[in-house]
Amino acid sequence: MKLISKRFIWMALTAGSLLAFGSCKKALEVKAYSYFTSDNFFSDADEAYMATLGVYGAVSNFSGYGWYVPMVLDNDNDISQISGNSVDSWRVIPHYLGIPETDIYYSTWSVLYQGIDRANVVIEKIPQMPLFNAGTDDQKAQLNRMLGEAKFLRGFYYSELVRLWGDVPFKTTSSKAGDNLKGALTDRYEIYKQVIKDMQEAIDVLPAATPTDERINKWGAKAMLARVCLFAGGYSLATDGTMKRPANYKDYYKTAQSQINDIMAANPYKLNASYPQVFINQCKHNLEPTESIFQIALYTVADPAGDQPNSSRFGFWNAPTTAKGVYGATNLREATVRPFYESFQAGDVRKDFAVARYTVAADGSRTYIVTGTGDQNWAPGKWSREYQTNSITEQTSTDINCVVMRYSDLLLMRAEVENELNEGPNDLALDAINQVRRRAYGLDMPGNAISLTVTDGGSGYTSNPTLQITGGGGNYAAAVVATRTSNKISALTIYNPGYGYTSAPTVTVTGGGGTGAVITASLVPKPATDQVYIPSGLTKQQFLDTLVSERAKELCFEGMRRSDLIRWNLLGAKIADTYAKTQAIRTSYPYLSGTNFKPGKHELFPYPQNEKDVNSSINRQNPGW
């Protein structure tokens, strides 16, 4: 069950109401905290805990990580895009048609600054509490942990602002009456200095123990610091409209390497042997702290009556189209693109699990949409309604957390760092990427995929019969008759080879007007390691190209692809390549990014016009806007 409770979210929301922020007009116009002193709050550890939960809760909503950050602001890219072409702000932004007035920019900007100001309060107030120095050992440990959490979250929220907007206003003190809240833009690398400092100080006081909820621990903070350093050392859009990386970028990679090495030495994480099970656990709210390193808690607080602001769009927005019936309905808004599906190799378990080439009918059955223009509606499959709890509270939105960092991400970062610092892949880099690929091909996962053979074509089939695959202990294998010759079944098409079959399933042939057909299923042998592992001998660039592809397949639809491509200075090239491939499929294949994306502009978002209207210190716009 989901270990984060309604009480946790309620406390976060309550603390958030105490730490009141802003109006819908001014992101940095916040309620003064002169009244918010240790005399009327922060009197004990419970109140400090409520305030700390309020820092987490600032982004546990649609404007943060329940929807906009991972699903709107990460699109469109080379693996996914938003469907349709209406004027909804959640469509125009991914299609590179947003303008500074587009409301989602301001909404996300606001919640990130809200979280920062809440963190500033906690960072200031906890050391002023009498218990901080004079409490019991347990009280002091609790308060130090909360202080570390607030510092980590402040660093994380600033790193996200920089990732999305570049130079931004920067403030490390809480807002008080009489403050000048019109902060000027601060160079992103100055902000990175503070982010790294905040996270390092957090690491010193956060617990190393495996967490039992969504609170950050020492190893999670180290992993996120490593990611921050890769972004700091990567490319970003400079004020002159060119893509640049800092001259000392390798220093950031060395810091990332140090953090990753510490984590690997402590060995707190491991890969779940089953790639599908990672996301089934996520859908069912089963926390898996050895696989999921850092996640944002999302939860439906009240009974369902439309959308709940602190709930999640995972499994509703980015899932295969589902008709209401056995499961709650979905509206496909984030689709994948066919060239991405075709980039997977045969035998990769992720291929037909991560990409759903099907819809789900009211009776719960799958219909594969692989002919005509059905490929335009292929969807992320990781959070299908089939894997969810089907709770009454998850019929519109869901309670599925946003997992910000998984262990496989950390392994791929290790491979990237070692490749960069050693001018090519060393044994550590190869081992890291091959751990991910080993899991991807199910080498340690119980069971197998299946293949089908026409043992007897039967006779008298005037139309294609239906095939039903049952038993064998596995999941989701699907096939259809492809060809009949002289009223006999002569060829099959396997839509999905399935996974987890421990014995050969039974194939039942029905309909079609004929009789006697026999289809035999058999287990597909797992590939040998030399068919799966990345070999030694690749150049630095060849290995990086491999990593770019592997991160797409492993982490697809999880909210970081667009930003990864930017830090590699590949976004424009990948969009152009995807456009060419979609046009080769058919010229009517919709991929608006191919003509809308403008290099030297769309690598950063515009400063929200609402903010510029009230903050004259933001005296320029990002390049191209």
Coordinates of C-alpha atoms in Angstrom, one line a residue:
M1 CA 0.0 0.0 0.0
K2 CA 1.0 3.6 -0.4
L3 CA 3.0 4.5 2.7
I4 CA 2.4 8.2 2.4
S5 CA -0.8 8.9 4.2
K6 CA -3.6 11.4 3.9
R7 CA -2.4 12.8 7.2
F8 CA 1.0 13.6 5.6
I9 CA -0.6 15.5 2.8
W10 CA -3.1 17.2 5.0
M11 CA -0.3 18.4 7.3
A12 CA 1.6 19.7 4.2
L13 CA -1.4 21.5 3.0
T14 CA -2.1 22.9 6.5
A15 CA 1.5 24.1 6.8
G16 CA 1.2 25.6 3.3
S17 CA -1.8 27.6 4.4
L18 CA 0.1 28.9 7.4
L19 CA 3.1 29.7 5.1
A20 CA 0.8 31.7 2.8
F21 CA 2.2 32.7 -0.5
G22 CA 1.3 35.3 -3.1
S23 CA -1.7 35.9 -5.2
C24 CA -2.5 34.8 -8.7
K25 CA -0.9 38.1 -9.9
K26 CA 2.5 38.2 -8.4
A27 CA 4.8 35.3 -7.9
L28 CA 7.2 37.1 -5.6
E29 CA 4.5 39.1 -3.8
V30 CA 4.3 37.0 -0.6
K31 CA 2.6 37.4 2.7
A32 CA 5.1 38.9 5.2
Y33 CA 6.4 36.5 7.9
S34 CA 7.0 39.1 10.6
Y35 CA 4.1 37.5 12.6
F36 CA 5.4 34.0 11.9
T37 CA 7.8 33.6 14.8
S38 CA 8.9 30.9 17.2
D39 CA 6.5 32.4 19.7
N40 CA 3.5 31.3 17.7
F41 CA 5.0 28.5 15.7
F42 CA 8.1 26.3 15.6
S43 CA 7.5 25.7 19.3
D44 CA 8.1 22.0 19.1
A45 CA 9.3 19.3 16.7
D46 CA 5.8 18.6 15.5
E47 CA 5.3 22.2 14.3
A48 CA 8.7 22.1 12.6
Y49 CA 7.7 18.9 10.9
M50 CA 4.5 20.5 9.6
A51 CA 6.4 23.4 8.2
T52 CA 8.9 21.1 6.6
L53 CA 6.1 19.1 5.0
G54 CA 4.8 22.4 3.7
V55 CA 8.1 22.7 1.7
Y56 CA 7.5 19.3 0.1
G57 CA 3.9 20.1 -0.5
A58 CA 4.5 23.3 -2.4
V59 CA 5.0 21.3 -5.6
S60 CA 2.7 18.3 -4.9
N61 CA 0.1 19.7 -7.3
F62 CA -0.8 20.0 -11.0
S63 CA 1.4 23.1 -11.4
G64 CA 4.3 21.2 -10.0
Y65 CA 5.0 17.5 -10.4
G66 CA 1.5 16.1 -10.6
W67 CA 1.2 17.3 -14.2
Y68 CA 3.0 20.4 -15.7
V69 CA 6.6 19.7 -14.9
P70 CA 6.9 16.1 -16.1
M71 CA 4.2 16.0 -18.8
V72 CA 3.8 19.5 -20.3
L73 CA 7.1 21.2 -19.9
D74 CA 9.0 18.0 -20.9
N75 CA 7.2 17.7 -24.3
D76 CA 7.6 17.7 -27.3
N77 CA 10.8 15.7 -27.9
D78 CA 12.0 12.7 -29.8
I79 CA 10.1 10.1 -27.8
S80 CA 6.8 11.8 -27.0
Q81 CA 4.5 14.7 -27.9
I82 CA 1.2 16.2 -26.8
S83 CA -1.7 15.1 -29.0
G84 CA -4.0 17.5 -30.8
N85 CA -3.6 21.1 -31.9
S86 CA -6.0 23.2 -29.8
V87 CA -5.2 26.5 -28.1
D88 CA -5.1 24.9 -24.6
S89 CA -2.0 26.1 -22.8
W90 CA -0.9 22.5 -22.1
R91 CA -0.9 22.0 -25.9
V92 CA 0.7 25.2 -27.1
I93 CA 3.7 25.0 -24.8
P94 CA 4.8 21.5 -25.9
H95 CA 4.2 22.4 -29.5
Y96 CA 6.5 25.4 -29.2
L97 CA 3.8 27.9 -29.6
G98 CA 3.7 29.3 -26.1
I99 CA 4.2 33.0 -25.4
P100 CA 5.2 34.7 -22.2
E101 CA 1.5 35.2 -21.3
T102 CA 0.8 31.5 -21.4
D103 CA -0.5 30.7 -17.9
I104 CA 1.3 27.4 -17.2
Y105 CA 4.7 29.1 -17.3
Y106 CA 3.6 31.4 -14.5
S107 CA 1.9 28.6 -12.5
T108 CA 5.0 26.4 -12.4
W109 CA 7.3 29.4 -11.7
S110 CA 5.1 30.4 -8.8
V111 CA 5.0 27.0 -7.0
L112 CA 8.7 26.6 -7.3
Y113 CA 9.3 30.0 -5.7
Q114 CA 6.6 29.2 -3.1
G115 CA 8.6 26.1 -2.2
I116 CA 11.8 28.1 -2.0
D117 CA 10.3 30.7 0.3
R118 CA 8.8 28.0 2.6
A119 CA 12.2 26.4 2.7
N120 CA 13.8 29.8 3.6
V121 CA 11.4 30.0 6.6
V122 CA 12.3 26.6 7.9
I123 CA 16.0 27.1 7.4
E124 CA 15.8 30.4 9.4
K125 CA 13.5 29.2 12.2
I126 CA 14.7 25.8 13.1
P127 CA 18.1 26.9 14.3
Q128 CA 16.3 29.5 16.5
M129 CA 14.3 26.9 18.3
P130 CA 15.4 26.2 21.9
L131 CA 15.2 22.5 21.2
F132 CA 17.7 22.8 18.3
N133 CA 20.6 23.1 20.9
A134 CA 19.0 22.1 24.2
G135 CA 16.6 19.3 23.2
T136 CA 17.0 15.6 23.6
D137 CA 19.3 13.8 21.2
D138 CA 16.3 12.5 19.4
Q139 CA 14.7 16.0 19.1
K140 CA 18.0 17.5 17.9
A141 CA 18.4 14.7 15.3
Q142 CA 14.8 15.3 14.1
L143 CA 15.3 19.0 13.7
N144 CA 18.7 18.6 12.0
R145 CA 17.0 16.2 9.5
M146 CA 14.3 18.8 8.8
L147 CA 16.8 21.5 8.4
G148 CA 18.6 19.3 5.9
E149 CA 15.4 18.5 4.1
A150 CA 14.6 22.2 3.7
K151 CA 18.1 22.9 2.4
F152 CA 17.9 20.1 -0.1
L153 CA 14.5 21.1 -1.3
R154 CA 15.5 24.8 -1.7
G155 CA 18.5 23.6 -3.8
F156 CA 16.3 21.3 -5.8
Y157 CA 13.6 23.9 -6.6
Y158 CA 16.3 26.4 -7.6
S159 CA 17.9 23.8 -9.8
E160 CA 14.6 23.3 -11.5
L161 CA 14.1 27.0 -12.1
V162 CA 17.5 27.2 -13.7
R163 CA 16.8 24.1 -15.8
L164 CA 13.7 25.6 -17.2
W165 CA 14.5 29.3 -17.3
G166 CA 18.2 29.8 -17.0
D167 CA 19.1 33.0 -15.0
V168 CA 16.3 33.7 -12.5
P169 CA 15.7 35.9 -9.4
F170 CA 17.6 34.5 -6.4
K171 CA 16.8 34.9 -2.7
T172 CA 17.9 32.9 0.3
T173 CA 16.0 34.7 3.1
S174 CA 12.3 34.5 3.9
S175 CA 10.1 37.3 2.8
K176 CA 9.3 39.9 5.5
A177 CA 7.3 43.1 5.7
G178 CA 9.2 45.9 4.0
D179 CA 11.4 43.6 1.9
N180 CA 12.1 44.5 -1.7
L181 CA 10.6 41.5 -3.4
K182 CA 11.5 42.6 -6.9
G183 CA 14.6 40.4 -7.4
A184 CA 16.9 40.9 -10.3
L185 CA 18.1 38.0 -12.5
T186 CA 21.1 36.2 -11.1
D187 CA 23.6 34.3 -13.2
R188 CA 22.7 30.6 -13.3
Y189 CA 26.2 29.5 -12.2
E190 CA 26.0 31.7 -9.1
I191 CA 22.8 29.9 -8.3
Y192 CA 24.4 26.5 -8.9
K193 CA 27.0 27.4 -6.3
Q194 CA 24.3 27.8 -3.7
V195 CA 22.4 24.8 -4.9
I196 CA 25.5 22.6 -4.5
K197 CA 26.2 24.1 -1.1
D198 CA 22.7 23.6 0.1
M199 CA 22.7 20.0 -1.1
Q200 CA 26.1 19.2 0.4
E201 CA 25.0 20.7 3.8
A202 CA 21.8 18.6 3.6
I203 CA 23.8 15.5 2.9
D204 CA 25.7 16.0 6.1
V205 CA 22.6 15.8 8.3
L206 CA 20.2 13.6 6.4
P207 CA 19.7 10.0 7.6
A208 CA 21.3 7.2 5.6
A209 CA 18.6 4.7 6.6
T210 CA 16.4 3.4 3.8
P211 CA 13.3 5.7 3.9
T212 CA 9.8 4.4 4.6
D213 CA 8.1 7.3 2.9
E214 CA 8.8 10.0 0.3
R215 CA 11.1 12.0 2.5
I216 CA 14.6 12.5 1.1
N217 CA 17.6 10.7 2.7
K218 CA 21.4 11.1 2.4
W219 CA 21.8 8.9 -0.7
G220 CA 18.9 10.4 -2.5
A221 CA 20.3 13.9 -1.9
K222 CA 23.7 12.7 -3.3
A223 CA 22.0 11.3 -6.4
M224 CA 20.1 14.5 -7.0
L225 CA 23.3 16.5 -6.5
A226 CA 25.0 14.4 -9.1
R227 CA 22.1 15.2 -11.5
V228 CA 22.4 18.9 -10.8
C229 CA 26.1 18.8 -11.6
L230 CA 25.5 17.1 -14.9
F231 CA 23.1 20.0 -15.8
A232 CA 25.5 22.6 -14.5
G233 CA 28.2 21.1 -16.6
G234 CA 26.0 20.6 -19.7
Y235 CA 24.9 23.0 -22.4
S236 CA 22.3 25.7 -21.8
L237 CA 21.1 28.6 -23.8
A238 CA 23.2 31.7 -23.1
T239 CA 22.0 35.3 -23.1
D240 CA 23.5 35.8 -26.5
G241 CA 21.3 33.1 -28.0
T242 CA 23.9 30.4 -28.4
M243 CA 24.3 27.0 -26.7
K244 CA 27.2 27.0 -24.3
R245 CA 28.7 25.0 -21.5
P246 CA 31.0 26.4 -18.9
A247 CA 34.8 26.2 -19.5
N248 CA 35.2 24.3 -16.2
Y249 CA 32.4 21.8 -17.0
K250 CA 34.5 18.8 -16.0
D251 CA 34.7 20.1 -12.5
Y252 CA 31.0 19.6 -12.2
Y253 CA 31.4 16.1 -13.6
K254 CA 34.0 15.4 -11.0
T255 CA 31.6 16.4 -8.2
A256 CA 29.0 14.2 -9.7
Q257 CA 31.5 11.3 -9.9
S258 CA 32.4 11.8 -6.2
Q259 CA 28.7 11.7 -5.2
I260 CA 28.0 8.6 -7.3
N261 CA 31.1 6.8 -6.0
D262 CA 29.9 7.4 -2.4
I263 CA 26.5 5.9 -3.2
M264 CA 27.9 2.9 -5.0
A265 CA 30.3 2.2 -2.1
A266 CA 27.4 2.3 0.4
N267 CA 25.3 0.1 -2.0
P268 CA 21.8 1.2 -0.7
Y269 CA 20.1 0.6 -4.1
K270 CA 19.4 -2.3 -6.5
L271 CA 17.4 -2.8 -9.6
N272 CA 14.1 -4.7 -9.4
A273 CA 14.7 -7.7 -11.7
S274 CA 11.4 -6.9 -13.5
Y275 CA 11.2 -3.7 -15.4
P276 CA 7.4 -3.8 -15.6
Q277 CA 7.1 -4.4 -11.9
V278 CA 8.7 -1.1 -11.1
F279 CA 5.8 0.8 -12.7
I280 CA 3.1 -1.6 -11.5
N281 CA 4.4 -0.9 -8.0
Q282 CA 4.3 2.8 -8.7
C283 CA 0.7 2.5 -9.9
K284 CA -0.3 0.6 -6.8
H285 CA 1.5 3.0 -4.5
N286 CA 3.9 0.4 -3.3
L287 CA 7.0 2.4 -2.4
E288 CA 10.2 0.8 -3.6
P289 CA 13.0 2.8 -2.0
T290 CA 15.8 0.6 -3.4
E291 CA 14.7 1.4 -6.9
S292 CA 13.0 4.8 -6.6
I293 CA 15.5 7.2 -5.2
F294 CA 13.4 10.4 -4.9
Q295 CA 9.8 11.0 -5.6
I296 CA 7.1 13.6 -5.1
A297 CA 4.1 12.5 -3.1
L298 CA 0.7 13.0 -4.7
Y299 CA -2.6 12.2 -3.2
T300 CA -6.3 12.8 -3.6
V301 CA -7.2 14.4 -0.3
A302 CA -11.0 14.7 -0.7
D303 CA -13.6 12.5 -2.2
P304 CA -13.5 12.7 -6.0
A305 CA -15.6 15.5 -7.5
G306 CA -13.6 16.3 -10.6
D307 CA -9.9 17.1 -10.5
Q308 CA -8.2 17.3 -7.1
P309 CA -5.4 19.8 -7.1
N310 CA -2.9 17.7 -5.2
S311 CA -3.4 14.6 -7.2
S312 CA -1.6 13.3 -10.2
R313 CA -2.1 13.1 -14.0
F314 CA 0.1 10.0 -14.2
G315 CA -2.0 7.1 -15.5
F316 CA -4.7 9.4 -16.8
W317 CA -3.0 11.9 -19.0
N318 CA -0.1 9.7 -20.2
A319 CA -1.7 6.3 -20.6
P320 CA -3.4 4.3 -23.3
T321 CA -6.9 5.4 -24.2
T322 CA -9.3 3.5 -21.9
A323 CA -13.1 3.3 -22.0
K324 CA -15.0 3.6 -18.8
G325 CA -16.0 0.2 -17.5
V326 CA -13.8 -2.3 -15.8
Y327 CA -11.4 0.6 -15.3
G328 CA -11.7 4.3 -15.1
A329 CA -11.6 6.2 -18.4
T330 CA -8.5 8.0 -19.7
N331 CA -7.9 10.8 -22.1
L332 CA -4.8 10.3 -24.1
R333 CA -2.9 13.6 -24.1
E334 CA 0.7 12.5 -24.1
A335 CA 1.4 10.2 -27.0
T336 CA 4.6 8.5 -28.1
V337 CA 6.0 8.7 -31.7
R338 CA 6.3 5.7 -33.9
P339 CA 10.0 6.2 -34.7
F340 CA 10.8 5.8 -31.0
Y341 CA 9.0 2.5 -30.8
E342 CA 10.9 1.3 -33.8
S343 CA 14.2 2.2 -32.2
F344 CA 13.9 -0.7 -29.7
Q345 CA 15.6 -4.0 -30.5
A346 CA 13.7 -7.3 -30.5
G347 CA 13.8 -8.9 -27.0
D348 CA 13.9 -5.6 -25.1
V349 CA 11.1 -6.1 -22.5
R350 CA 10.7 -2.3 -22.3
K351 CA 9.6 -2.1 -26.0
D352 CA 6.0 -3.4 -25.6
F353 CA 5.6 -2.5 -22.0
A354 CA 6.7 1.2 -22.1
V355 CA 4.9 1.8 -25.4
A356 CA 1.2 0.9 -25.6
R357 CA 0.1 0.2 -29.1
Y358 CA -3.3 -0.6 -27.9
T359 CA -6.5 0.9 -26.3
V360 CA -8.4 -0.7 -23.4
A361 CA -12.1 -1.4 -24.0
A362 CA -14.8 -1.2 -21.4
D363 CA -14.6 -4.9 -20.7
G364 CA -10.9 -4.5 -19.9
S365 CA -9.6 -6.1 -23.1
R366 CA -6.9 -4.7 -25.3
T367 CA -7.4 -3.7 -28.9
Y368 CA -4.1 -3.2 -30.8
I369 CA -4.1 -0.1 -33.1
V370 CA -1.4 -1.0 -35.6
T371 CA -3.0 -0.3 -39.0
G372 CA -3.9 2.9 -40.8
T373 CA -3.2 6.0 -38.6
G374 CA -3.4 4.1 -35.3
D375 CA 0.3 4.7 -34.7
Q376 CA -0.6 8.4 -34.1
N377 CA -2.3 7.2 -30.9
W378 CA 0.3 5.0 -29.4
A379 CA 0.7 5.9 -25.8
P380 CA 3.0 5.6 -22.8
G381 CA 2.2 2.2 -21.3
K382 CA 4.0 2.4 -18.0
W383 CA 1.0 3.7 -16.0
S384 CA -1.9 1.9 -17.8
R385 CA -5.2 1.7 -16.0
E386 CA -4.7 -2.1 -16.0
Y387 CA -2.0 -1.7 -13.3
Q388 CA -3.7 0.8 -11.1
T389 CA -5.8 0.3 -7.9
N390 CA -9.0 1.2 -9.7
S391 CA -10.0 3.1 -6.5
I392 CA -13.0 5.4 -6.5
T393 CA -10.6 8.2 -5.7
E394 CA -8.5 7.6 -8.9
Q395 CA -11.2 7.7 -11.6
T396 CA -10.3 11.1 -13.0
S397 CA -6.9 12.0 -11.5
T398 CA -4.7 9.4 -9.7
D399 CA -2.6 9.1 -6.6
I400 CA 0.5 7.9 -8.5
N401 CA 3.6 9.6 -7.3
C402 CA 6.1 11.5 -9.6
V403 CA 9.3 9.5 -9.4
V404 CA 12.0 12.1 -10.0
M405 CA 15.0 9.8 -9.8
R406 CA 15.3 6.0 -10.2
Y407 CA 18.4 3.8 -9.7
S408 CA 18.7 3.0 -13.4
D409 CA 19.0 6.8 -14.0
L410 CA 21.8 6.9 -11.5
L411 CA 23.6 4.0 -13.2
L412 CA 23.3 5.7 -16.6
M413 CA 24.6 8.9 -15.1
R414 CA 27.6 7.0 -13.7
A415 CA 28.2 5.6 -17.2
E416 CA 28.0 9.1 -18.7
V417 CA 30.4 10.7 -16.1
E418 CA 33.0 8.0 -16.4
N419 CA 32.9 8.3 -20.2
E420 CA 33.3 12.0 -20.0
L421 CA 36.1 12.1 -17.5
N422 CA 38.1 9.2 -19.0
E423 CA 37.7 10.3 -22.6
G424 CA 35.9 7.1 -23.3
P425 CA 34.1 4.3 -21.5
N426 CA 36.0 2.5 -18.8
D427 CA 34.9 -0.7 -16.9
L428 CA 32.8 1.3 -14.5
A429 CA 30.9 2.9 -17.4
L430 CA 30.3 -0.4 -19.2
D431 CA 29.2 -2.2 -16.0
A432 CA 26.7 0.6 -15.2
I433 CA 25.0 0.7 -18.6
N434 CA 25.1 -3.1 -18.9
Q435 CA 23.3 -3.5 -15.5
V436 CA 20.5 -1.4 -17.0
R437 CA 20.5 -3.4 -20.3
R438 CA 20.6 -6.7 -18.4
R439 CA 17.3 -5.8 -16.7
A440 CA 15.9 -4.4 -19.9
Y441 CA 16.2 -7.8 -21.6
G442 CA 14.8 -9.7 -18.7
L443 CA 18.0 -11.7 -18.0
D444 CA 17.2 -12.0 -14.3
M445 CA 13.4 -11.7 -14.5
P446 CA 11.4 -14.9 -14.0
G447 CA 9.8 -16.2 -17.1
N448 CA 10.1 -15.5 -20.8
A449 CA 8.4 -14.0 -23.8
I450 CA 6.7 -16.4 -26.2
S451 CA 6.7 -17.1 -29.9
L452 CA 3.9 -18.8 -31.9
T453 CA 4.0 -21.4 -34.7
V454 CA 1.3 -22.5 -37.1
T455 CA 1.4 -26.2 -36.4
D456 CA -1.7 -26.9 -38.5
G457 CA -3.4 -24.4 -40.7
G458 CA -6.8 -26.1 -40.5
S459 CA -9.3 -25.7 -43.2
G460 CA -12.4 -23.8 -44.3
Y461 CA -11.4 -20.4 -42.9
T462 CA -13.2 -17.8 -44.8
S463 CA -12.1 -15.0 -42.5
N464 CA -9.4 -14.6 -40.0
P465 CA -10.2 -16.3 -36.7
T466 CA -9.4 -14.9 -33.3
L467 CA -6.5 -16.1 -31.2
Q468 CA -6.7 -16.2 -27.4
I469 CA -3.6 -16.9 -25.4
T470 CA -4.2 -18.2 -21.8
G471 CA -2.1 -19.8 -19.0
G472 CA 1.6 -20.1 -18.8
G473 CA 1.9 -17.7 -15.9
G474 CA 2.8 -14.7 -18.0
N475 CA 1.2 -11.5 -19.2
Y476 CA -0.1 -9.7 -22.2
A477 CA 1.0 -11.8 -25.1
A478 CA -1.2 -11.0 -28.1
A479 CA -1.2 -12.1 -31.8
V480 CA -3.5 -12.2 -34.8
V481 CA -3.8 -14.2 -38.0
A482 CA -2.0 -12.3 -40.7
T483 CA -2.5 -14.5 -43.7
R484 CA -4.7 -17.2 -45.0
T485 CA -3.8 -19.4 -47.9
S486 CA -6.4 -21.7 -49.5
N487 CA -8.6 -21.1 -46.5
K488 CA -5.8 -22.2 -44.2
I489 CA -4.0 -20.1 -41.6
S490 CA -0.5 -19.6 -43.0
A491 CA 1.0 -16.7 -41.0
L492 CA 0.7 -14.8 -37.8
T493 CA 1.6 -11.4 -36.5
I494 CA 2.6 -11.1 -32.9
Y495 CA 1.5 -7.8 -31.4
N496 CA 3.1 -8.4 -28.1
P497 CA 5.4 -11.3 -27.1
G498 CA 4.5 -10.7 -23.4
Y499 CA 6.7 -11.4 -20.5
G500 CA 6.9 -13.7 -17.4
Y501 CA 5.8 -16.9 -19.0
T502 CA 7.1 -19.9 -17.1
S503 CA 5.5 -22.5 -19.3
A504 CA 4.0 -22.5 -22.8
P505 CA 0.5 -21.0 -22.8
T506 CA -2.4 -22.4 -24.7
V507 CA -3.6 -20.8 -27.9
T508 CA -7.3 -21.1 -28.7
V509 CA -8.5 -20.4 -32.2
T510 CA -12.2 -19.3 -32.6
G511 CA -14.3 -18.0 -35.4
G512 CA -13.4 -17.5 -39.0
G513 CA -15.7 -20.3 -40.3
G514 CA -13.0 -23.0 -40.3
T515 CA -11.8 -25.8 -38.1
G516 CA -8.7 -27.7 -37.2
A517 CA -6.1 -24.9 -36.8
V518 CA -3.5 -25.5 -34.2
I519 CA -1.2 -22.8 -33.0
T520 CA 1.6 -23.8 -30.7
A521 CA 3.3 -21.4 -28.3
S522 CA 6.8 -21.8 -27.1
L523 CA 9.1 -19.9 -24.7
V524 CA 11.6 -17.6 -26.3
P525 CA 15.1 -18.2 -25.0
K526 CA 16.6 -15.2 -23.3
P527 CA 19.5 -13.6 -25.2
A528 CA 23.1 -14.2 -24.3
T529 CA 24.9 -11.4 -22.5
D530 CA 27.1 -10.8 -25.6
Q531 CA 23.8 -9.9 -27.5
V532 CA 22.8 -7.5 -24.8
Y533 CA 25.9 -5.9 -23.3
I534 CA 27.6 -2.9 -24.8
P535 CA 31.0 -4.0 -25.7
S536 CA 34.3 -2.4 -25.0
G537 CA 36.2 -0.5 -27.7
L538 CA 33.7 2.3 -28.4
T539 CA 35.0 5.8 -28.7
K540 CA 33.8 8.5 -26.3
Q541 CA 31.3 9.8 -28.9
Q542 CA 30.1 6.4 -29.8
F543 CA 29.4 5.6 -26.2
L544 CA 27.7 8.9 -25.6
D545 CA 25.4 8.2 -28.6
T546 CA 24.6 4.8 -27.1
L547 CA 23.8 6.5 -23.8
V548 CA 21.5 9.0 -25.4
S549 CA 19.5 6.1 -26.9
E550 CA 19.6 4.0 -23.7
R551 CA 18.3 6.9 -21.5
A552 CA 15.4 7.3 -23.9
K553 CA 14.4 3.7 -23.7
E554 CA 14.9 3.3 -20.0
L555 CA 13.5 6.6 -18.7
C556 CA 10.9 7.4 -21.4
F557 CA 8.0 9.5 -20.4
E558 CA 9.4 10.1 -16.9
G559 CA 9.8 13.9 -17.3
M560 CA 13.5 14.5 -18.2
R561 CA 14.0 13.7 -21.9
R562 CA 13.7 17.2 -23.2
S563 CA 16.1 18.6 -20.6
D564 CA 18.5 15.8 -21.2
L565 CA 18.6 16.6 -24.9
I566 CA 19.2 20.3 -24.1
R567 CA 22.1 19.6 -21.8
W568 CA 23.7 17.5 -24.6
N569 CA 22.9 20.3 -27.1
L570 CA 20.8 17.8 -29.1
L571 CA 17.2 18.9 -28.8
G572 CA 17.0 20.7 -32.2
A573 CA 18.8 17.9 -34.0
K574 CA 16.6 15.2 -32.5
I575 CA 13.4 17.0 -33.3
A576 CA 14.5 17.5 -36.9
D577 CA 15.5 13.8 -37.1
T578 CA 12.1 12.7 -35.6
Y579 CA 10.2 15.0 -38.0
A580 CA 12.0 13.5 -41.0
K581 CA 11.2 10.0 -39.8
T582 CA 7.5 10.7 -39.2
Q583 CA 7.3 12.3 -42.6
A584 CA 8.8 9.2 -44.1
I585 CA 6.0 7.2 -42.6
R586 CA 3.4 9.5 -44.2
T587 CA 3.3 13.2 -44.8
S588 CA 0.1 13.5 -42.8
Y589 CA 1.8 12.1 -39.6
P590 CA 1.3 15.0 -37.1
Y591 CA 4.5 16.2 -35.5
L592 CA 4.2 20.0 -35.0
S593 CA 7.5 20.4 -33.3
G594 CA 9.2 19.6 -36.6
T595 CA 8.2 23.0 -38.0
N596 CA 7.6 25.0 -34.8
F597 CA 10.8 24.5 -32.9
K598 CA 13.3 27.4 -33.1
P599 CA 16.9 26.7 -32.0
G600 CA 18.4 29.5 -29.9
K601 CA 14.9 30.2 -28.4
H602 CA 13.1 27.1 -27.3
E603 CA 15.9 25.6 -25.2
L604 CA 14.6 28.0 -22.4
F605 CA 11.1 29.1 -21.5
P606 CA 10.2 32.8 -21.5
Y607 CA 10.0 34.7 -18.2
P608 CA 6.3 34.7 -17.3
Q609 CA 4.7 38.0 -18.4
N610 CA 2.8 38.2 -15.1
E611 CA 6.1 38.3 -13.3
K612 CA 7.7 40.8 -15.6
D613 CA 4.7 43.1 -15.2
V614 CA 5.3 43.4 -11.4
N615 CA 9.0 42.9 -11.3
S616 CA 10.8 45.6 -13.3
S617 CA 14.2 44.1 -12.2
I618 CA 13.6 41.4 -14.7
N619 CA 14.8 43.8 -17.4
R620 CA 15.1 41.4 -20.3
Q621 CA 13.5 38.4 -21.8
N622 CA 15.1 35.1 -22.6
P623 CA 16.7 34.9 -26.1
G624 CA 14.3 34.7 -29.0
W625 CA 11.2 35.7 -27.0

